[in-house]
Amino acid sequence: MKYDLILENIGQLLTMDYEKEGPLCGRDMDELIVLENKALAIADGRIAVIGSNEEAAMWTAEKRMDCEGKLVTPGLIDPHTHLVFAGSREHEMGLKQQGVPYLEILKQGGGILSTVKATRAASEAELYEKAAGHLDRMLSYGMTTVEAKSGYGLNAEAELKQLRTAKKLNAEHAAEVVSTFLGAHAIPPEHKHQPDVFLEEMVQLLDVIEKEELAQFVDIFCETGVFSIEQSRVFLSKAKQKGFQVKIHADEIDPLGGAELASELSAVSAEHLVGTSDEGIKQLAAKGVIACLLPGTSFYLNKPDHAKARKMLEEGVAVTLATDFNPGSCPTENLQLIMSFAAVIYKMTVKEIWNAVTINAAHAIGLGGERGIIAPMKQADLVIWDAGNYEYIPYHFGVNHAGTVIKKGAIVYEKGDHCEP
Ligand SMILES: O=C(O)CC1=NCN=C1
Ligand SMILES: [Zn+2]
């Protein structure tokens, strides 16, 4: 048969353990399937066959790419971003440098609420154009699938505007976008003294979100001065009753016990987890809740503490990593940089890191077994890296190592200057 594209002379091919049912947990994360000197063929957007270079010499295709001994991996997956928003918050850097805490800026009507003001004022077209630019950059970093949360609308009209923008991006942009409804992201000024009335308004939105298929997941910012454990429990339980899977921003600043609540509700994932207790970590492992860790955020907020990734791995938790891309607490689209932070700050091994940004990230956004792996008949989302081995990417930090990015079998990004490592 004639294939569409053949990649040959692949130095190292990371397929990830695609025969594994669920995400990799604990010590299993420190295993990596690395195939040396391979070739693969793509047809109709899917991996057709993986073989030797000698076998590939007999294959025919529209296009052949000589990977010159470079590393090829699944496309990176970012399971936690706030992609769709208007405005920016560079002015907050000065406040943070003066030691004004994140929650204090929010309390004074800044932070999330200043992004809410800009997002409410923006049109859907303006939100789309801005988010598409960020998505272009993510794609250039090798990030082929991205989760996008709402949460800068905080009223029916603006939340739906954000979610419809994300849905349109998923339909039209080369990258894939998975949506999460985070209407419970903060208490808007108009409901400052009646948070429960606001939460009920957000619950009422769930029917139209489900009808228009605008989100697969529902999330809440469970935090001091935002939403309590009890408010989070009620809100997420109502979302589950309506058929949504749930996630939770948990223990980001104060250790309220969000991880324990995530376990109680069998959430798909619990996210941030900087202050999570040892008991909370045990419960995450026991209930198979994926820990989505965001080292860029605790770095950028200059936090003295970071999520206890090593403890989580020792306890058998499934860990994934994400940028937490947002205009306030982590304004970076660069998941490769997050991989470096995970190595330095969390002391995660490079094998654990690669599993965290591929196979485990896929499971955290409902795409387990479909994305974040390279296997026959699976969608061909791949990166050819400007590097000869998988250790090089987190090691050489702060730059973009993606050479060629392939989404559904099509080349969607090619770096102009192929700089040698
Ligand atoms: O500050 C932001 O805009 C995003 C954020 N939500 C919860 N933590 C950070
Ligand atoms: Zn977040």
PDB file of C-alpha atoms and ligand atoms in Angstrom, residues 80-82 149 182 185 219 249 252 271-272 294 297 324 326 329, ligand 2:
ATOM      1  CA  HIS A  80      -4.446  22.282  32.609  1.00  0.00           C
ATOM      2  CA  THR A  81      -4.614  25.721  30.955  1.00  0.00           C
ATOM      3  CA  HIS A  82      -6.769  28.851  31.136  1.00  0.00           C
ATOM      4  CA  LYS A 149     -10.783  26.044  31.177  1.00  0.00           C
ATOM      5  CA  LEU A 182     -14.608  26.574  35.518  1.00  0.00           C
ATOM      6  CA  HIS A 185     -13.327  30.270  39.444  1.00  0.00           C
ATOM      7  CA  ASP A 219     -13.798  22.329  37.833  1.00  0.00           C
ATOM      8  CA  HIS A 249      -8.149  23.293  41.807  1.00  0.00           C
ATOM      9  CA  GLU A 252      -2.968  25.603  45.651  1.00  0.00           C
ATOM     10  CA  GLU A 271      -4.733  20.101  40.357  1.00  0.00           C
ATOM     11  CA  HIS A 272      -1.989  22.214  42.021  1.00  0.00           C
ATOM     12  CA  LEU A 294       1.985  22.826  38.049  1.00  0.00           C
ATOM     13  CA  THR A 297       2.895  28.316  39.041  1.00  0.00           C
ATOM     14  CA  ASP A 324      -1.370  26.237  34.043  1.00  0.00           C
ATOM     15  CA  ASN A 326      -2.983  31.942  32.468  1.00  0.00           C
ATOM     16  CA  SER A 329      -0.102  33.039  38.127  1.00  0.00           C
TER      17      SER A 329
HETATM   18 ZN    ZN B   2      -5.330  26.775  37.024  1.00  0.00          ZN
END
